[in-house]
Coordinates of C-alpha atoms and ligand atoms in Angstrom, one line a residue:
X1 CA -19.4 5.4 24.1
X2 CA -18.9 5.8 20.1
X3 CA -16.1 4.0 19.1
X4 CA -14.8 5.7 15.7
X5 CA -12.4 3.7 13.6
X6 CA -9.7 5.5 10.4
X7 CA -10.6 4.6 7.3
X8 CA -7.4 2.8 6.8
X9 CA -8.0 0.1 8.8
X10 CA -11.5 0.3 7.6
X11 CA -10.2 -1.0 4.2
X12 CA -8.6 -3.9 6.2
X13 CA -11.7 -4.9 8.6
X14 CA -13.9 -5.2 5.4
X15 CA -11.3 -6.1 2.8
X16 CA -11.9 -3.6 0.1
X17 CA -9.6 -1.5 -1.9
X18 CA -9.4 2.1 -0.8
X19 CA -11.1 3.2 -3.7
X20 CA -14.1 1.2 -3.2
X21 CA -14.2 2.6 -0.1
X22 CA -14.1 6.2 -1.3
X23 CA -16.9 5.4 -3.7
X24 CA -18.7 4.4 -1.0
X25 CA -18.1 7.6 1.2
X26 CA -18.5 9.5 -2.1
X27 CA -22.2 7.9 -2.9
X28 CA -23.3 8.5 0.5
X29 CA -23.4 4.9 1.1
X30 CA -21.3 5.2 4.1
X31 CA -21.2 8.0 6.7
X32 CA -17.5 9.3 7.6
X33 CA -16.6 12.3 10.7
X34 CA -13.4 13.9 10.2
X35 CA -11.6 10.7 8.3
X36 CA -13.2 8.3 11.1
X37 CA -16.0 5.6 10.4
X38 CA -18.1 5.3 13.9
X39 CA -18.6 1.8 14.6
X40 CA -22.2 1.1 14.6
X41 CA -21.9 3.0 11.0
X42 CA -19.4 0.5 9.4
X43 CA -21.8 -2.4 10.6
X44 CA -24.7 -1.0 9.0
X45 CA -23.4 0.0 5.7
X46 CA -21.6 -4.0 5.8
X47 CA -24.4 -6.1 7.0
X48 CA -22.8 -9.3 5.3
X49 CA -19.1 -8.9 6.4
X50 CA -17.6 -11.6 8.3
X51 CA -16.1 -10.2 11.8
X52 CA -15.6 -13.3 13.3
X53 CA -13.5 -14.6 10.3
X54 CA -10.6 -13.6 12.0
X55 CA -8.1 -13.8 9.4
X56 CA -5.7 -12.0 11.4
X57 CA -6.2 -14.5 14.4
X58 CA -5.7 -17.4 12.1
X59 CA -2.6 -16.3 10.7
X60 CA -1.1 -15.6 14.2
X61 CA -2.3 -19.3 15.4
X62 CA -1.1 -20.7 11.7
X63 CA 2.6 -19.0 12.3
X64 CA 2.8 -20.5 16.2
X65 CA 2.0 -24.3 14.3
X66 CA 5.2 -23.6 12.0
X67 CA 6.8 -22.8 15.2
X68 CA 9.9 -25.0 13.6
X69 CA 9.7 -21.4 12.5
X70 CA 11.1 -19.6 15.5
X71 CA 12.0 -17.2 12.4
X72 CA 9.4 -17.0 10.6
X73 CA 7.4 -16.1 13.6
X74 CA 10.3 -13.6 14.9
X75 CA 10.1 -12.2 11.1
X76 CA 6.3 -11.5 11.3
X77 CA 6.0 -10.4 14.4
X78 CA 6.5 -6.5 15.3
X79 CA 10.4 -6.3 17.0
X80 CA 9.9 -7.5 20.7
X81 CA 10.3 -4.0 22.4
X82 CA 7.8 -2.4 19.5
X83 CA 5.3 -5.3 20.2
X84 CA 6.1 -4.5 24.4
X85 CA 5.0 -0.7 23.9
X86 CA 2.3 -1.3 21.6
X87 CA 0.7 -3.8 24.5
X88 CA 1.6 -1.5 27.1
X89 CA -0.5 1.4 25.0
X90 CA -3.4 -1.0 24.4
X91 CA -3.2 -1.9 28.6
X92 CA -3.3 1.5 29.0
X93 CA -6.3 1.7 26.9
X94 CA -8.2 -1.0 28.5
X95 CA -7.2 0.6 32.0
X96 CA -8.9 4.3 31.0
X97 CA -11.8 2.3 29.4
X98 CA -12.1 0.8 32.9
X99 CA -11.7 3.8 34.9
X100 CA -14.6 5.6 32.7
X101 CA -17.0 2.5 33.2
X102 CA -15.8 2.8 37.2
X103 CA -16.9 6.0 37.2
X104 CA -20.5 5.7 35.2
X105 CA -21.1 2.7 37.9
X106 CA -20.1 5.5 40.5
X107 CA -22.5 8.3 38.7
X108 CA -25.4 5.5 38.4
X109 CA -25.3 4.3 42.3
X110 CA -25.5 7.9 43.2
X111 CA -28.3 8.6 40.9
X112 CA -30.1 5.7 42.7
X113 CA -29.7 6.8 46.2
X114 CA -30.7 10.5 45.1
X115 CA -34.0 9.2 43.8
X116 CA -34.6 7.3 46.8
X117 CA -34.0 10.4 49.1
X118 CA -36.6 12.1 46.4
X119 CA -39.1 10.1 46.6
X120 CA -40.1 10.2 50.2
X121 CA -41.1 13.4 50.6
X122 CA -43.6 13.2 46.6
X123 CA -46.3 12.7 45.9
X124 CA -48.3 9.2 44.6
X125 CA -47.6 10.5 41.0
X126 CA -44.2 11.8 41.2
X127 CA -43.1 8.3 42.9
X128 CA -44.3 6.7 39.8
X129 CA -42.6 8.4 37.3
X130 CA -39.5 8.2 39.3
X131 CA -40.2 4.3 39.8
X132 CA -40.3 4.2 35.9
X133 CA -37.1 5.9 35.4
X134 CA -35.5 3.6 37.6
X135 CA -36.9 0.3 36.4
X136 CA -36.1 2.0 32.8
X137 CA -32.4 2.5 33.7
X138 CA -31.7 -1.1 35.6
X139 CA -34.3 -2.5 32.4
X140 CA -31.3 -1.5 29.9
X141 CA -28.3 -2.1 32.0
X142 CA -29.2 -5.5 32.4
X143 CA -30.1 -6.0 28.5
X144 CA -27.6 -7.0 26.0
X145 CA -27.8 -5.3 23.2
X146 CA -28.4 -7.5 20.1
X147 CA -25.5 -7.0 17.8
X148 CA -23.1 -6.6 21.1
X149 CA -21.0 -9.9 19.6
X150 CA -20.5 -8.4 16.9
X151 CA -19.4 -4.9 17.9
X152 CA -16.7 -7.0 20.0
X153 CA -15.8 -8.4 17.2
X154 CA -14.7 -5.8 15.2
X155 CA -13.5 -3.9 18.3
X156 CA -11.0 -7.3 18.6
X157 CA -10.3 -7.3 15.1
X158 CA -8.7 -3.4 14.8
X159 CA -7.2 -4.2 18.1
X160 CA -5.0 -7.4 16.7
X161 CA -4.4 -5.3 13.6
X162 CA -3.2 -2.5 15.6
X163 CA -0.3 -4.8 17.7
X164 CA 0.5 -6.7 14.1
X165 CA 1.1 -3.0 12.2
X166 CA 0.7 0.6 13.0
X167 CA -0.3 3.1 10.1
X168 CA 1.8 5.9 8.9
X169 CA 0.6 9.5 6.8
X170 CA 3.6 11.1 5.1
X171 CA 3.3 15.0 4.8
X172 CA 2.9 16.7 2.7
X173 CA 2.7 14.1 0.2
X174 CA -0.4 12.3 1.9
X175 CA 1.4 8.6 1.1
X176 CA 0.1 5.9 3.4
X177 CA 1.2 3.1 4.5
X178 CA 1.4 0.0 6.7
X179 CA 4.4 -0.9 9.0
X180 CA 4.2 -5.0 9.4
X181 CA 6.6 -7.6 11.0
X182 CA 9.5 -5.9 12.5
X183 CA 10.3 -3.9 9.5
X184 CA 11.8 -0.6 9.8
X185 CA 9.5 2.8 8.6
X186 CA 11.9 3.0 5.3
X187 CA 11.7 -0.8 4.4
X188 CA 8.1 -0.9 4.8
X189 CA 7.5 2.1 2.5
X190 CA 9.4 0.3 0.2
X191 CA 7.6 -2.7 0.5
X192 CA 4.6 -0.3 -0.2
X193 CA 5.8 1.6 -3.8
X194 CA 6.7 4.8 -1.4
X195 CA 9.4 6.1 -2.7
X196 CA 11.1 8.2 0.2
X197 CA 14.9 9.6 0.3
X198 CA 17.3 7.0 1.5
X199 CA 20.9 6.2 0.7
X200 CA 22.6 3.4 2.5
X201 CA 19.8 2.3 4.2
X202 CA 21.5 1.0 7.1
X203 CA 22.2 4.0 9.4
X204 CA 25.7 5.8 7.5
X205 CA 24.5 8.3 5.5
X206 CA 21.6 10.4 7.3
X207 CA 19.5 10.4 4.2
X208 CA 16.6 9.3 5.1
X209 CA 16.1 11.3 8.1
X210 CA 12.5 12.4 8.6
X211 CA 10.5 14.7 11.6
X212 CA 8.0 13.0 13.6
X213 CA 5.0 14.9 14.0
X214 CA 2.5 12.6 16.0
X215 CA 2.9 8.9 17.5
X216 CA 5.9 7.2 18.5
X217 CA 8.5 5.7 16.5
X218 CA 11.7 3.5 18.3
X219 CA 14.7 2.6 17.2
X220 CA 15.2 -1.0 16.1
X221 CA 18.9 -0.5 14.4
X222 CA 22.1 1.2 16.0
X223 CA 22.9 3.8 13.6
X224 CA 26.2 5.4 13.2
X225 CA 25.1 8.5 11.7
X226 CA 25.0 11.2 14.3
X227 CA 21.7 13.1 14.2
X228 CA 22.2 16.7 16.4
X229 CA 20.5 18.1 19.3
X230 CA 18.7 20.2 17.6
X231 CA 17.5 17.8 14.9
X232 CA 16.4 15.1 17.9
X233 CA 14.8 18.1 20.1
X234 CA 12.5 18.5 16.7
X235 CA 11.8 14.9 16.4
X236 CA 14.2 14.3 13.5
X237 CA 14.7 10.4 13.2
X238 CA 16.3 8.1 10.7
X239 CA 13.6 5.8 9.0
X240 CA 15.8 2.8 8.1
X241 CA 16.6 2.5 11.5
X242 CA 13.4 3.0 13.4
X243 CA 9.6 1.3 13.7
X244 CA 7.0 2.7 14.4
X245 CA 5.4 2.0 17.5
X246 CA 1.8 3.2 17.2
X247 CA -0.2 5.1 14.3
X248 CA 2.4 7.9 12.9
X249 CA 2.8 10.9 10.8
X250 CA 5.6 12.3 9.5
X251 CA 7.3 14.6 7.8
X252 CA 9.4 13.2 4.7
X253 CA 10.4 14.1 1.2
X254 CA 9.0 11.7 -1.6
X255 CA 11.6 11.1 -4.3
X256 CA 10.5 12.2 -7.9
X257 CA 13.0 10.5 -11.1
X258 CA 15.1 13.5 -10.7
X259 CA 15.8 13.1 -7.2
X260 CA 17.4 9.9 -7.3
X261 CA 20.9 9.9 -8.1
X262 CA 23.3 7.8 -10.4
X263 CA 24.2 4.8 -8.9
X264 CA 26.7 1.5 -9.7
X265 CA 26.8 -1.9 -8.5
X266 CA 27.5 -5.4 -9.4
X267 CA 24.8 -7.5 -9.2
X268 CA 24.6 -11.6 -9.9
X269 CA 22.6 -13.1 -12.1
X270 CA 19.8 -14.8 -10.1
X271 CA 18.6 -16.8 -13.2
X272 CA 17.4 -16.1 -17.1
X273 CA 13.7 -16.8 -18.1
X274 CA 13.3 -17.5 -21.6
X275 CA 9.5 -17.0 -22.6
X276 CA 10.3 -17.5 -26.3
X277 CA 13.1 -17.2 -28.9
X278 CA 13.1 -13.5 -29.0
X279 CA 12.3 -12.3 -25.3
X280 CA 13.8 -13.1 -22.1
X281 CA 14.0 -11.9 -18.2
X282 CA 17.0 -11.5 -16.8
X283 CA 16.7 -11.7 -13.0
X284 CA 18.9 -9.8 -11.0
X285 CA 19.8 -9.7 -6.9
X286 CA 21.5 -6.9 -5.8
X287 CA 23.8 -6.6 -3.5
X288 CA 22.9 -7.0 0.4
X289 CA 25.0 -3.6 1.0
X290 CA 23.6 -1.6 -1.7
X291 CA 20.0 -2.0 -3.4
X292 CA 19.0 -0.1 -6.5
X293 CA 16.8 2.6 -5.7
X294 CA 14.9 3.3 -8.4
X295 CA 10.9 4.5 -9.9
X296 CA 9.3 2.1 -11.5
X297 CA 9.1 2.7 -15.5
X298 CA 13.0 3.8 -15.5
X299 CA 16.0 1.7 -17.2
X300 CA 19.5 0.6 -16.2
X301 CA 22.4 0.2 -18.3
X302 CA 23.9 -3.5 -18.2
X303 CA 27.1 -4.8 -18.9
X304 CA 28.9 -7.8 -18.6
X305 CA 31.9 -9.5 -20.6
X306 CA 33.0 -6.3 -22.9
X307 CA 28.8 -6.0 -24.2
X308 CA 26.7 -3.6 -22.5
X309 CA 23.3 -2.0 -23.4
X310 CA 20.0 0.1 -21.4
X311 CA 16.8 -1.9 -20.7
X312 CA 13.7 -1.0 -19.2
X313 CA 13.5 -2.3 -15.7
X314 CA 10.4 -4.9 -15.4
X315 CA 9.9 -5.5 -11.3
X316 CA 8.4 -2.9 -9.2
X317 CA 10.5 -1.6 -6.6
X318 CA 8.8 -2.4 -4.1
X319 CA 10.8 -5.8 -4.8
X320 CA 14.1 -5.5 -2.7
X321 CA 16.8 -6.5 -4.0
X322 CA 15.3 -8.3 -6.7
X323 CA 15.9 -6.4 -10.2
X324 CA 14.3 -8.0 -13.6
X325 CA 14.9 -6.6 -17.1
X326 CA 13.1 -8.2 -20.4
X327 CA 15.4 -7.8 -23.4
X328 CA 14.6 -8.5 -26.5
X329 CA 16.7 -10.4 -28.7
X330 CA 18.5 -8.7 -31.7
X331 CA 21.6 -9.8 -33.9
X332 CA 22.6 -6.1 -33.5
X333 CA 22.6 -6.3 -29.7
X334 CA 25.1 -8.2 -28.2
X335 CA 24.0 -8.1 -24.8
X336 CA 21.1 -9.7 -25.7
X337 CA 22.6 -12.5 -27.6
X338 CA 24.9 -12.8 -24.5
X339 CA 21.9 -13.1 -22.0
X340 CA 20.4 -15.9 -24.6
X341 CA 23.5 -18.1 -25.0
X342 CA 25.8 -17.3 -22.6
X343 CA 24.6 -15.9 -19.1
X344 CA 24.5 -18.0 -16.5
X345 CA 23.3 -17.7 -12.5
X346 CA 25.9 -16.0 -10.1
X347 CA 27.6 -14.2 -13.3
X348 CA 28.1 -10.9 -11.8
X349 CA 26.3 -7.9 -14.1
X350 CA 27.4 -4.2 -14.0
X351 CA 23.9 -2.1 -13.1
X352 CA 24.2 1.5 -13.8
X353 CA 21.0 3.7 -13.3
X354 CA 18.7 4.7 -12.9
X355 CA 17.9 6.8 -16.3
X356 CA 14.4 8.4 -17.5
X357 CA 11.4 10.3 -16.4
X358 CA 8.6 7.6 -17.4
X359 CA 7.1 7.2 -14.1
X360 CA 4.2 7.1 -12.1
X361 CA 2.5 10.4 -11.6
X362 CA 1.2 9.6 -8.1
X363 CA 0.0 12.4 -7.4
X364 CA -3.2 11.7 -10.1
X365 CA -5.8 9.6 -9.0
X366 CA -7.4 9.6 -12.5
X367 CA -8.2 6.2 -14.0
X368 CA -5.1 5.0 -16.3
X369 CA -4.8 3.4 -19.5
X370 CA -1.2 1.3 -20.1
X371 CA -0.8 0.8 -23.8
X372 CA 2.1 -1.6 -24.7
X373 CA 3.2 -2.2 -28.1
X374 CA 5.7 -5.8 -28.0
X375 CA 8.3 -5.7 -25.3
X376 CA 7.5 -1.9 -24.1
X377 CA 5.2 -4.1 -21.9
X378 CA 8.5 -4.2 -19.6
X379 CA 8.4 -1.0 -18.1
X380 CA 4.5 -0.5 -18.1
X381 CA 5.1 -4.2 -16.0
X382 CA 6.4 -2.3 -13.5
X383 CA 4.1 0.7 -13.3
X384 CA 1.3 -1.9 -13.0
X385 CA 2.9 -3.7 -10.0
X386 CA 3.9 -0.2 -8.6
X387 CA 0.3 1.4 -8.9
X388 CA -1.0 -1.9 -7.4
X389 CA 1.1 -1.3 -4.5
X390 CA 0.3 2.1 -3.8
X391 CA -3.5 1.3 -4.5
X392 CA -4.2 5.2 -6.5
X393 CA -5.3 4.7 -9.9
X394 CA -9.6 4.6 -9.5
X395 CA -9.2 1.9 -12.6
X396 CA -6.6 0.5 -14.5
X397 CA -6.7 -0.9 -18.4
X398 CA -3.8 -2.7 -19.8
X399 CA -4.4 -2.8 -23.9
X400 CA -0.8 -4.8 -25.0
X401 CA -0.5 -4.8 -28.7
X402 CA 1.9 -7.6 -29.4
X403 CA 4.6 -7.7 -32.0
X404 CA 5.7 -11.1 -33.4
X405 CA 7.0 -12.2 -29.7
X406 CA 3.4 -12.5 -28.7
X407 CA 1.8 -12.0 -25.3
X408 CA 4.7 -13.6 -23.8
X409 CA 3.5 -12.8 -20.4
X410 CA -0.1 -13.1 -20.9
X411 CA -1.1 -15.7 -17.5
X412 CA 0.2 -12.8 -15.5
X413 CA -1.5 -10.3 -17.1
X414 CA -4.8 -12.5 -16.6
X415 CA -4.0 -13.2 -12.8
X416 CA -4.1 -9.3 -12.3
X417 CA -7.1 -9.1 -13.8
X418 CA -8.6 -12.0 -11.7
X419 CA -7.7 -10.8 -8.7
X420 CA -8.4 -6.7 -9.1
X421 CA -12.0 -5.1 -9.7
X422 CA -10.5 -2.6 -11.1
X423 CA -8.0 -4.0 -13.4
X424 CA -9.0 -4.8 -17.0
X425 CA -6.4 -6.5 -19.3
X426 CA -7.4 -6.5 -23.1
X427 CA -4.8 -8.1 -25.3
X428 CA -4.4 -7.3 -29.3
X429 CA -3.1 -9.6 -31.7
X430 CA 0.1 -8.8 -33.8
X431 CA -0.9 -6.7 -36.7
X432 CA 0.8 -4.6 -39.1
X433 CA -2.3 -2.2 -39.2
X434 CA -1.5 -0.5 -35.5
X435 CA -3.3 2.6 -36.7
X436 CA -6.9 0.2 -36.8
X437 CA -5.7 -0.9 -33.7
X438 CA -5.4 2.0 -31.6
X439 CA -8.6 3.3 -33.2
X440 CA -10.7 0.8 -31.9
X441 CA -9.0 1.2 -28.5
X442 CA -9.6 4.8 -28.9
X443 CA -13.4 4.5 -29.8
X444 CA -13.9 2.5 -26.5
X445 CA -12.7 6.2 -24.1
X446 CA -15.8 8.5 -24.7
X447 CA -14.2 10.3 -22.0
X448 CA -10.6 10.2 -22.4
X449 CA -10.0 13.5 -20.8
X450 CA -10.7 11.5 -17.2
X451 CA -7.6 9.4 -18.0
X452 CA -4.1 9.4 -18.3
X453 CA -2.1 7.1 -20.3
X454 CA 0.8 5.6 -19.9
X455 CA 2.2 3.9 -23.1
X456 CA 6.0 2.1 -24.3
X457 CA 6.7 1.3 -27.9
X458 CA 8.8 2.5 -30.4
X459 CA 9.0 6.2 -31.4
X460 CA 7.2 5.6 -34.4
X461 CA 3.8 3.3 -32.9
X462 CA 4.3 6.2 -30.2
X463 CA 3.5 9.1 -32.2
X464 CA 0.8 7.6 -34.2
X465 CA -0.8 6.6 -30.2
X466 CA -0.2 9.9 -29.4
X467 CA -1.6 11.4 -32.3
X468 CA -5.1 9.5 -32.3
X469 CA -5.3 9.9 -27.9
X470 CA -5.2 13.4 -28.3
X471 CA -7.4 13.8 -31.2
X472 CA -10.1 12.0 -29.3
X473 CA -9.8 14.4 -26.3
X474 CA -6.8 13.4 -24.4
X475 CA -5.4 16.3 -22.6
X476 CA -1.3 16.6 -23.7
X477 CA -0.4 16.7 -20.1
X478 CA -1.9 13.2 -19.5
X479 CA 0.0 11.2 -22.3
X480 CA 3.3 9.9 -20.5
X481 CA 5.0 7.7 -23.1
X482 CA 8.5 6.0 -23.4
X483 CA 10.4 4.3 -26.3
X484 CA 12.5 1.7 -26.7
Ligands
LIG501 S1 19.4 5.5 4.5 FE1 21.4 6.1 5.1 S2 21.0 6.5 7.2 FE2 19.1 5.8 6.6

């Protein structure tokens, strides 16, 4: 029996980025049938991995030990009636497994009796031959094949990660995505940079309804939006109200900037991170009720106590409730003098946003280059964490050119690159001479017509970037730029 495994929880057997995958599949190094991996295919083309490192095991034995943590283990576990179905799937799994292995047994008794009948009436020879198929057959039934360990293995690995998460394909966009713990579909594309339609996110408003087209989903939350017959009898559901039970696709419309519309809250302050006299975060929590739904590169407007001014949004999205904002500090902004001498935690901070069009294209694959000039490394921040999240971009090069705040987040710049293959992080010292700068940069992208670049500076370091990318063969469509 071939056992064929999708290539998303291929990536998570093996623990490699979907794009190392791909360049697998793409050099012929690994054999795919219709999206699928078969199993004795993924063990050859990794000899070395480790399939009785059960990771997933030893997180699941690691949460029972904090079992102080009845929450924690209630929060990472799939919602009780969602884990309930996704057992009762696999039971019925095993049971058709067993009825087909029933009924080969059945096949391979019969088989035996019919050569007996055979043989009595042929002749010295034929007996022979039929001896040998026999003794061949009962030879290999009783062997255990060598790498049958392993195969079980893996086989018990996809099987845990299918009762801990269930996979879900958005059409048409082709998103993808993992649902984990008992969140709902719409928090868990969240969590994953997918930016689908929602409004209230907790069952009012209807705008996040979607159409099941394979799988299960169930409903976790009551909902007081009213969905109609006609809309259930097509499989319309609302995502922030339901999990999904098994591997899903579904129908739903991915947000683009212009999609999202205006919104106002009052969030608190959650605390202000100085990295230096002239830059600092301003972390924000928005409200339980109402998060701000956002893309990642756009900005908010700010007020609080009579000063007000729009910032580029730092955190990806894919944070909650969390919002951060680096301002830099300038005698003409007094917003920014207020965030460095007089905000404090719990101060409550008008949000109004969000505004702009810099954001991720991600519908590209192409390799990206982020060029920052100072603190335009705020939005390109959040691209970064956004593009990490939905795991796109072949490669990713971060070139900030600092101003005279310095690389004031440089460690975490570092970190990415230590934990990514395909992140590289080249930081430029503050010079006046941005022209040299960029040339050098410039001179290092034989092929720039492969890439697109993301950049955030002032108007002025903008054009002259934008000048010398396109000159050296950057197509105009593939410069995305934003100004502060
Ligand atoms: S987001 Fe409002 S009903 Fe789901």
């Amino acid at each position: 029996m071939r056992h064929f495994l999708p290539l998303s929880r291929v990536t998570r057997l093996v623990g490699i980025s979907r794009h190392a995958l791909q360049e697998l599949i793409r050099s012929d190094a690994l054999d795919t049938f219709d999206g699928m991996v078969e199993l004795n295919e993924l063990m050859r083309a990794f000899p070395d991995a480790k399939w009785e490192d059960d990771a997933e095991f030893r997180r699941i034995t690691e949460i029972k030990e904090k079992a102080f943590g009845k929450r924690v283990f209630e929060r990472a576990l799939p919602d009780k009636e969602v884990l309930a179905a996704r057992l009762f799937e696999l039971g019925n799994e095993y049971a058709a497994t067993r009825a087909l292995l029933m009924h080969y047994s059945n096949v391979l008794s019969w088989l035996d009796e019919k050569i007996d009948e055979i043989e009595e009436d042929q002749s010295a020879e034929t007996r022979h031959a039929l001896h040998t198929v026999r003794a061949f057959i009962v030879r290999h039934l009783a062997e255990i094949p060598p790498d049958a360990a392993k195969v079980q293995a893996v086989i018990a690995q996809e099987r845990i990660l299918k009762i801990m998460s269930a996979h879900v394909t958005i059409k048409p966009s082709g998103h993808e995505f993992f649902v984990e713990s008992n969140d709902t579909l719409l928090e868990a594309a969240l969590r994953a940079g997918v930016s689908l339609n929602y409004g209230c996110s907790n069952g009012n408003c209807g705008e996040c309804r979607a159409r099941l087209i394979s799988g299960e989903v169930k409903k976790v939350h009551a909902h007081d939006y009213v969905l109609s017959q006609a809309e259930k009898d097509t499989g319309v559901f609302l995502m922030c109200s339901c999990a999904a039970v098994n591997d899903v696709v579904i129908e739903a419309n991915v947000a683009g900037a212009l999609d999202i519309q205006m919104q106002q809250l009052a969030a608190k302050v959650k605390s202000v991170e100085v990295f230096n006299p002239q830059v600092a975060a301003l972390h924000l929590l928005a409200p339980r009720s109402q998060r701000l739904r956002f893309l990642a590169g756009q900005s908010v407007r700010l007020s609080a106590h009579g000063t007000s001014g729009q910032y580029a949004i730092a955190s990806c999205p894919c944070e909650e409730r969390h919002i951060e904002i680096q301002v830099l500090r300038k005698s003409d902004d007094a917003f920014s003098e207020l965030l460095f001498s007089g905000l404090k935690a719990n101060d409550s901070i008008e949000v109004e946003g969000p505004y702009g069009e810099f954001v991720l294209e991600d519908a590209s694959a192409r390799p990206v280059i982020f060029v920052a000039f100072g603190v335009g490394f705020a939005p390109i921040k959040s691209l970064i964490q956004h593009a990490m999240s939905l795991d796109l971009a072949e490669a990713m090069d971060l070139h900030w050119l600092a101003d005279g705040a310095g690389h004031y987040q440089n460690n975490l710049c570092r970190a990415w690159a230590d934990a990514l293959d395909n992140f590289t992080y080249v930081p430029h010292a503050h010079s006046d001479d941005v022209e040299t700068t960029l040339a050098k940069i410039v001179s290092d992208y034989p092929d720039l017509h492969r890439f697109d670049v993301y950049a955030s500076g002032t108007a002025s370091q903008l054009q002259i970037a934008r000048d010398l990318f396109l000159k050296h063969g950057l197509p105009e469509q593939h410069w995305l730029a934003s100004s502060y």
